[in-house]
PDB file of C-alpha atoms in Angstrom:
ATOM      1  CA  MET A   1       3.578 -26.301 -51.883  1.00 49.00           C
ATOM      2  CA  ALA A   2       4.218 -22.334 -51.793  1.00 56.00           C
ATOM      3  CA  ARG A   3       1.691 -21.892 -49.277  1.00 53.00           C
ATOM      4  CA  SER A   4       2.916 -24.614 -47.125  1.00 54.00           C
ATOM      5  CA  GLY A   5       6.490 -23.592 -47.076  1.00 54.00           C
ATOM      6  CA  ILE A   6       4.941 -19.237 -46.216  1.00 54.00           C
ATOM      7  CA  LEU A   7       2.765 -21.180 -43.231  1.00 47.00           C
ATOM      8  CA  LYS A   8       6.331 -22.907 -42.199  1.00 50.00           C
ATOM      9  CA  GLN A   9       8.334 -19.952 -42.221  1.00 55.00           C
ATOM     10  CA  LEU A  10       5.539 -18.118 -40.108  1.00 48.00           C
ATOM     11  CA  LEU A  11       5.566 -21.252 -37.731  1.00 46.00           C
ATOM     12  CA  ASP A  12       8.932 -20.700 -37.052  1.00 53.00           C
ATOM     13  CA  VAL A  13       9.033 -16.750 -36.526  1.00 46.00           C
ATOM     14  CA  GLY A  14       5.982 -16.873 -33.847  1.00 45.00           C
ATOM     15  CA  VAL A  15       7.905 -20.093 -32.366  1.00 42.00           C
ATOM     16  CA  GLN A  16      11.208 -17.407 -32.187  1.00 48.00           C
ATOM     17  CA  VAL A  17       9.454 -14.742 -31.092  1.00 40.00           C
ATOM     18  CA  LEU A  18       7.804 -16.203 -28.400  1.00 38.00           C
ATOM     19  CA  GLY A  19      10.423 -18.066 -27.197  1.00 41.00           C
ATOM     20  CA  ALA A  20      12.285 -14.444 -26.714  1.00 38.00           C
ATOM     21  CA  VAL A  21       9.079 -12.990 -24.690  1.00 33.00           C
ATOM     22  CA  LEU A  22       8.922 -15.702 -22.910  1.00 34.00           C
ATOM     23  CA  SER A  23      13.022 -16.141 -21.892  1.00 35.00           C
ATOM     24  CA  SER A  24      13.616 -12.275 -21.109  1.00 35.00           C
ATOM     25  CA  ARG A  25      10.061 -12.656 -19.054  1.00 34.00           C
ATOM     26  CA  THR A  26      10.272 -12.778 -15.198  1.00 35.00           C
ATOM     27  CA  ASP A  27       6.740 -12.416 -13.971  1.00 37.00           C
ATOM     28  CA  GLY A  28       7.580 -12.705 -10.159  1.00 35.00           C
ATOM     29  CA  SER A  29       6.088 -16.247  -9.662  1.00 32.00           C
ATOM     30  CA  THR A  30       9.430 -17.509  -7.871  1.00 31.00           C
ATOM     31  CA  THR A  31       9.944 -17.681  -4.426  1.00 31.00           C
ATOM     32  CA  ARG A  32      12.114 -14.900  -3.129  1.00 30.00           C
ATOM     33  CA  ARG A  33      15.947 -15.416  -2.320  1.00 28.00           C
ATOM     34  CA  PRO A  34      15.860 -14.690   1.607  1.00 31.00           C
ATOM     35  CA  THR A  35      18.638 -11.339   2.482  1.00 31.00           C
ATOM     36  CA  THR A  36      19.418 -12.916   5.545  1.00 31.00           C
ATOM     37  CA  GLY A  37      21.000 -16.017   3.947  1.00 30.00           C
ATOM     38  CA  GLY A  38      18.789 -19.468   3.318  1.00 30.00           C
ATOM     39  CA  THR A  39      18.339 -21.525   0.330  1.00 30.00           C
ATOM     40  CA  PRO A  40      18.191 -20.133  -3.420  1.00 30.00           C
ATOM     41  CA  PRO A  41      14.836 -18.934  -4.903  1.00 34.00           C
ATOM     42  CA  ARG A  42      12.914 -22.003  -6.740  1.00 34.00           C
ATOM     43  CA  THR A  43      11.761 -21.019  -9.902  1.00 32.00           C
ATOM     44  CA  ARG A  44       9.134 -22.647 -12.793  1.00 32.00           C
ATOM     45  CA  PRO A  45      10.585 -24.188 -15.512  1.00 30.00           C
ATOM     46  CA  GLY A  46      10.885 -21.425 -18.304  1.00 32.00           C
ATOM     47  CA  ASP A  47       9.936 -18.101 -16.316  1.00 38.00           C
ATOM     48  CA  GLY A  48      13.080 -16.589 -17.795  1.00 38.00           C
ATOM     49  CA  THR A  49      14.909 -16.584 -14.236  1.00 39.00           C
ATOM     50  CA  ARG A  50      18.323 -16.981 -15.123  1.00 42.00           C
ATOM     51  CA  ALA A  51      20.949 -18.582 -12.090  1.00 42.00           C
ATOM     52  CA  GLY A  52      22.047 -16.313  -9.432  1.00 45.00           C
ATOM     53  CA  GLU A  53      19.363 -13.928 -10.514  1.00 45.00           C
ATOM     54  CA  ASP A  54      17.471 -12.041  -8.137  1.00 53.00           C
ATOM     55  CA  PRO A  55      13.882 -12.841  -9.320  1.00 54.00           C
ATOM     56  CA  LEU A  56      12.459  -9.894  -7.315  1.00 60.00           C
ATOM     57  CA  ALA A  57      14.841  -7.397  -8.973  1.00 59.00           C
ATOM     58  CA  SER A  58      12.400  -5.927 -10.530  1.00 63.00           C
ATOM     59  CA  SER A  59       8.695  -7.675 -10.037  1.00 82.00           C
ATOM     60  CA  THR A  60       6.153  -5.692  -8.079  1.00 86.00           C
ATOM     61  CA  GLN A  61       4.439  -9.225  -7.247  1.00 87.00           C
ATOM     62  CA  THR A  62       3.816 -10.759  -4.543  1.00 89.00           C
ATOM     63  CA  VAL A  63       5.549 -14.031  -4.088  1.00 89.00           C
ATOM     64  CA  GLU A  64       5.601 -16.765  -1.581  1.00 91.00           C
ATOM     65  CA  VAL A  65       8.835 -16.738   0.770  1.00 92.00           C
ATOM     66  CA  ASP A  66       9.879 -19.840   2.602  1.00 93.00           C
ATOM     67  CA  PRO A  67       9.768 -18.905   6.101  1.00 94.00           C
ATOM     68  CA  GLU A  68      12.038 -21.133   7.486  1.00 93.00           C
ATOM     69  CA  ALA A  69      14.883 -19.263   5.577  1.00 91.00           C
ATOM     70  CA  VAL A  70      14.567 -16.384   6.978  1.00 91.00           C
ATOM     71  CA  PRO A  71      15.632 -16.974  10.532  1.00 87.00           C
ATOM     72  CA  GLY A  72      16.430 -13.726  11.711  1.00 86.00           C
ATOM     73  CA  LEU A  73      12.997 -11.478  11.294  1.00 93.00           C
ATOM     74  CA  ARG A  74      12.077  -9.029  13.837  1.00 94.00           C
ATOM     75  CA  LEU A  75       7.727  -8.570  13.613  1.00 96.00           C
ATOM     76  CA  GLU A  76       6.777  -5.327  14.579  1.00 92.00           C
ATOM     77  CA  TYR A  77       3.348  -3.336  15.151  1.00 95.00           C
ATOM     78  CA  ALA A  78       3.309   0.001  13.464  1.00 93.00           C
ATOM     79  CA  PRO A  79       0.709   0.817  11.641  1.00 93.00           C
ATOM     80  CA  ARG A  80      -0.146   4.556   9.667  1.00 90.00           C
ATOM     81  CA  THR A  81      -2.889   4.889   7.641  1.00 82.00           C
ATOM     82  CA  ASP A  82      -0.387   6.410   4.553  1.00 85.00           C
ATOM     83  CA  GLY A  83      -1.124   4.642   1.552  1.00 82.00           C
ATOM     84  CA  GLU A  84       1.770   2.558   2.297  1.00 86.00           C
ATOM     85  CA  PRO A  85       1.545  -1.138   3.710  1.00 89.00           C
ATOM     86  CA  ASP A  86       2.812  -0.987   7.492  1.00 91.00           C
ATOM     87  CA  ALA A  87       3.626  -4.131  10.140  1.00 94.00           C
ATOM     88  CA  GLY A  88       0.307  -4.559  11.231  1.00 95.00           C
ATOM     89  CA  GLU A  89      -1.946  -3.358   8.771  1.00 95.00           C
ATOM     90  CA  VAL A  90      -4.223  -5.761   6.815  1.00 94.00           C
ATOM     91  CA  VAL A  91      -3.454  -4.622   2.857  1.00 93.00           C
ATOM     92  CA  TRP A  92      -4.712  -6.184  -0.120  1.00 92.00           C
ATOM     93  CA  THR A  93      -2.610  -7.865  -2.879  1.00 92.00           C
ATOM     94  CA  TRP A  94      -2.507 -10.218  -5.181  1.00 91.00           C
ATOM     95  CA  VAL A  95      -1.465 -13.777  -3.996  1.00 90.00           C
ATOM     96  CA  PRO A  96      -0.413 -16.823  -6.503  1.00 86.00           C
ATOM     97  CA  TYR A  97      -1.833 -20.339  -5.141  1.00 84.00           C
ATOM     98  CA  ALA A  98       0.337 -22.242  -3.382  1.00 76.00           C
ATOM     99  CA  GLU A  99       0.964 -24.742  -6.865  1.00 74.00           C
ATOM    100  CA  ASN A 100       2.869 -21.397  -8.288  1.00 72.00           C
ATOM    101  CA  ASP A 101       1.998 -22.323 -11.324  1.00 77.00           C
ATOM    102  CA  GLY A 102       1.500 -18.044 -12.445  1.00 78.00           C
ATOM    103  CA  ARG A 103      -2.583 -18.325 -11.014  1.00 85.00           C
ATOM    104  CA  GLY A 104      -3.815 -16.637  -8.096  1.00 88.00           C
ATOM    105  CA  LYS A 105      -6.420 -14.099  -6.352  1.00 90.00           C
ATOM    106  CA  ASP A 106      -6.742 -10.988  -4.361  1.00 90.00           C
ATOM    107  CA  ARG A 107      -6.979 -11.397  -1.205  1.00 92.00           C
ATOM    108  CA  PRO A 108      -6.015  -9.757   2.148  1.00 94.00           C
ATOM    109  CA  VAL A 109      -2.622 -10.249   4.275  1.00 96.00           C
ATOM    110  CA  LEU A 110      -1.519  -9.382   7.394  1.00 96.00           C
ATOM    111  CA  VAL A 111       1.726  -6.849   6.942  1.00 96.00           C
ATOM    112  CA  ILE A 112       4.176  -8.560   9.723  1.00 97.00           C
ATOM    113  CA  ALA A 113       7.493  -7.160   9.140  1.00 95.00           C
ATOM    114  CA  ARG A 114       9.539  -5.000   6.885  1.00 92.00           C
ATOM    115  CA  HIS A 115      11.503  -6.622   3.951  1.00 92.00           C
ATOM    116  CA  THR A 116      13.050  -4.234   2.128  1.00 92.00           C
ATOM    117  CA  ALA A 117      12.848  -0.633   1.627  1.00 91.00           C
ATOM    118  CA  SER A 118       9.718  -1.808  -0.990  1.00 92.00           C
ATOM    119  CA  ARG A 119       9.048  -4.817   0.333  1.00 94.00           C
ATOM    120  CA  VAL A 120       7.225  -5.701   3.328  1.00 94.00           C
ATOM    121  CA  TYR A 121       6.265  -9.578   4.899  1.00 96.00           C
ATOM    122  CA  ALA A 122       2.734 -10.380   5.216  1.00 96.00           C
ATOM    123  CA  VAL A 123       0.786 -13.874   5.987  1.00 96.00           C
ATOM    124  CA  LYS A 124      -2.110 -14.557   4.612  1.00 94.00           C
ATOM    125  CA  LEU A 125      -6.079 -14.272   6.159  1.00 94.00           C
ATOM    126  CA  THR A 126      -8.859 -16.252   4.523  1.00 91.00           C
ATOM    127  CA  SER A 127     -12.511 -16.141   6.031  1.00 90.00           C
ATOM    128  CA  LYS A 128     -12.401 -20.267   4.940  1.00 83.00           C
ATOM    129  CA  GLU A 129     -12.059 -22.297   7.728  1.00 75.00           C
ATOM    130  CA  LYS A 130      -9.402 -24.633   6.753  1.00 70.00           C
ATOM    131  CA  ASP A 131      -9.165 -28.084   7.739  1.00 68.00           C
ATOM    132  CA  ASP A 132      -5.965 -29.593   5.390  1.00 62.00           C
ATOM    133  CA  GLY A 133      -3.217 -30.291   7.604  1.00 57.00           C
ATOM    134  CA  ARG A 134      -2.194 -26.073   7.820  1.00 74.00           C
ATOM    135  CA  GLU A 135      -1.770 -24.664  11.014  1.00 85.00           C
ATOM    136  CA  PHE A 136      -4.639 -22.131  10.850  1.00 90.00           C
ATOM    137  CA  LEU A 137      -4.762 -19.470  14.056  1.00 93.00           C
ATOM    138  CA  PRO A 138      -8.622 -17.894  14.410  1.00 92.00           C
ATOM    139  CA  LEU A 139      -8.220 -14.207  13.884  1.00 93.00           C
ATOM    140  CA  GLY A 140     -11.805 -13.121  13.884  1.00 93.00           C
ATOM    141  CA  SER A 141     -13.578 -10.261  11.371  1.00 93.00           C
ATOM    142  CA  GLY A 142     -12.841  -6.889  10.721  1.00 92.00           C
ATOM    143  CA  PRO A 143     -13.197  -3.972   8.487  1.00 91.00           C
ATOM    144  CA  TRP A 144     -10.928  -5.773   6.000  1.00 90.00           C
ATOM    145  CA  ASP A 145     -13.786  -8.322   4.897  1.00 89.00           C
ATOM    146  CA  ALA A 146     -16.612  -5.986   3.697  1.00 89.00           C
ATOM    147  CA  LYS A 147     -19.388  -8.843   4.549  1.00 92.00           C
ATOM    148  CA  GLY A 148     -18.120  -9.127   8.095  1.00 92.00           C
ATOM    149  CA  ARG A 149     -16.609 -12.728   7.857  1.00 93.00           C
ATOM    150  CA  PRO A 150     -14.574 -13.961  10.420  1.00 94.00           C
ATOM    151  CA  SER A 151     -11.008 -14.550   8.868  1.00 94.00           C
ATOM    152  CA  TRP A 152      -7.921 -17.002   9.771  1.00 94.00           C
ATOM    153  CA  VAL A 153      -4.165 -16.657   9.770  1.00 94.00           C
ATOM    154  CA  ASP A 154      -2.076 -19.224   7.551  1.00 93.00           C
ATOM    155  CA  LEU A 155       0.473 -19.871   9.853  1.00 93.00           C
ATOM    156  CA  ASP A 156       2.206 -21.790   7.415  1.00 91.00           C
ATOM    157  CA  GLN A 157       2.867 -19.963   4.418  1.00 91.00           C
ATOM    158  CA  LEU A 158       4.613 -16.068   4.518  1.00 95.00           C
ATOM    159  CA  TYR A 159       4.590 -13.686   1.174  1.00 94.00           C
ATOM    160  CA  SER A 160       6.876 -10.697   0.123  1.00 94.00           C
ATOM    161  CA  VAL A 161       4.613  -7.829  -0.925  1.00 93.00           C
ATOM    162  CA  HIS A 162       5.743  -4.813  -3.065  1.00 92.00           C
ATOM    163  CA  VAL A 163       4.141  -1.471  -2.208  1.00 91.00           C
ATOM    164  CA  ASP A 164       3.263  -1.234  -5.785  1.00 90.00           C
ATOM    165  CA  GLY A 165       1.688  -4.663  -5.813  1.00 86.00           C
ATOM    166  CA  MET A 166      -0.613  -3.261  -3.121  1.00 85.00           C
ATOM    167  CA  ARG A 167      -4.150  -2.927  -4.102  1.00 81.00           C
ATOM    168  CA  ARG A 168      -5.451  -1.304  -0.861  1.00 76.00           C
ATOM    169  CA  GLU A 169      -4.881  -0.371   2.925  1.00 73.00           C
ATOM    170  CA  ALA A 170      -7.723  -2.171   4.035  1.00 76.00           C
ATOM    171  CA  ALA A 171      -7.437  -1.800   8.238  1.00 88.00           C
ATOM    172  CA  ALA A 172      -5.210  -1.988  11.105  1.00 92.00           C
ATOM    173  CA  LEU A 173      -5.415  -4.722  13.250  1.00 94.00           C
ATOM    174  CA  ASP A 174      -5.407  -4.068  16.812  1.00 95.00           C
ATOM    175  CA  ALA A 175      -2.250  -4.581  18.890  1.00 95.00           C
ATOM    176  CA  ASP A 176      -3.970  -7.376  21.006  1.00 96.00           C
ATOM    177  CA  ARG A 177      -4.495  -9.331  18.192  1.00 96.00           C
ATOM    178  CA  PHE A 178      -1.179  -8.577  16.398  1.00 96.00           C
ATOM    179  CA  ALA A 179       0.400  -9.714  19.488  1.00 96.00           C
ATOM    180  CA  MET A 180      -1.244 -12.545  19.121  1.00 95.00           C
ATOM    181  CA  VAL A 181      -0.583 -13.672  15.653  1.00 96.00           C
ATOM    182  CA  ALA A 182       3.458 -12.460  16.498  1.00 96.00           C
ATOM    183  CA  GLN A 183       3.526 -15.117  19.176  1.00 95.00           C
ATOM    184  CA  HIS A 184       2.249 -17.302  17.370  1.00 95.00           C
ATOM    185  CA  LEU A 185       4.603 -16.974  14.956  1.00 95.00           C
ATOM    186  CA  GLN A 186       7.275 -16.404  17.265  1.00 95.00           C
ATOM    187  CA  ARG A 187       7.333 -19.971  18.866  1.00 93.00           C
ATOM    188  CA  ARG A 188       6.714 -21.532  15.317  1.00 93.00           C
ATOM    189  CA  TYR A 189       9.796 -19.889  13.441  1.00 94.00           C
ATOM    190  CA  GLY A 190      11.606 -18.308  16.519  1.00 94.00           C
ATOM    191  CA  TRP A 191      11.078 -14.871  14.953  1.00 95.00           C
ATOM    192  CA  ARG A 192      11.406 -12.013  17.489  1.00 91.00           C
ATOM    193  CA  ALA A 193       9.483  -9.061  18.102  1.00 84.00           C
ATOM    194  CA  GLY A 194      10.766  -5.376  17.595  1.00 69.00           C
ATOM    195  CA  GLU A 195      11.003  -2.811  19.598  1.00 57.00           C
TER     196      GLU A 195
END
């Protein structure tokens, strides 16, 4: 009897500690509330984000953003080999899976615009041709893929990448291919090209 009482107390303490950790955790797996209006962030149950709290305030993780909720986005081409993610560059970062369940993988993304002082907007690249109803634009191969495989740009998903969440700067995309991607994004979302 005494042993089961001690085990119950230990279990209760463990549950309390776990609950406190989970309620204070912000893991960055939420969708960004746009700075230019739009819908509030979507959060997973139990992710620790309180109502009205900006899920990216202290996060350095890459998060998916609803592209329809960023109407004033200005696409720009400004690559610089400076270790920072700049528009027109392909960089590697951890990207969450579409299920938004905390899983993801390290992958290349094409930076298309500045989001905030510490974040950029990007679209993900894939080396596997897709036929799942989403729109993919063939990009060809480039130095961001060590095996020289052709890549496709996923035009359906937009990400906010924190400069500290970038794994490495892979390559600058040439201006012509960036213009092709920008043209498709402009047509699809009404975004405009920067000056």
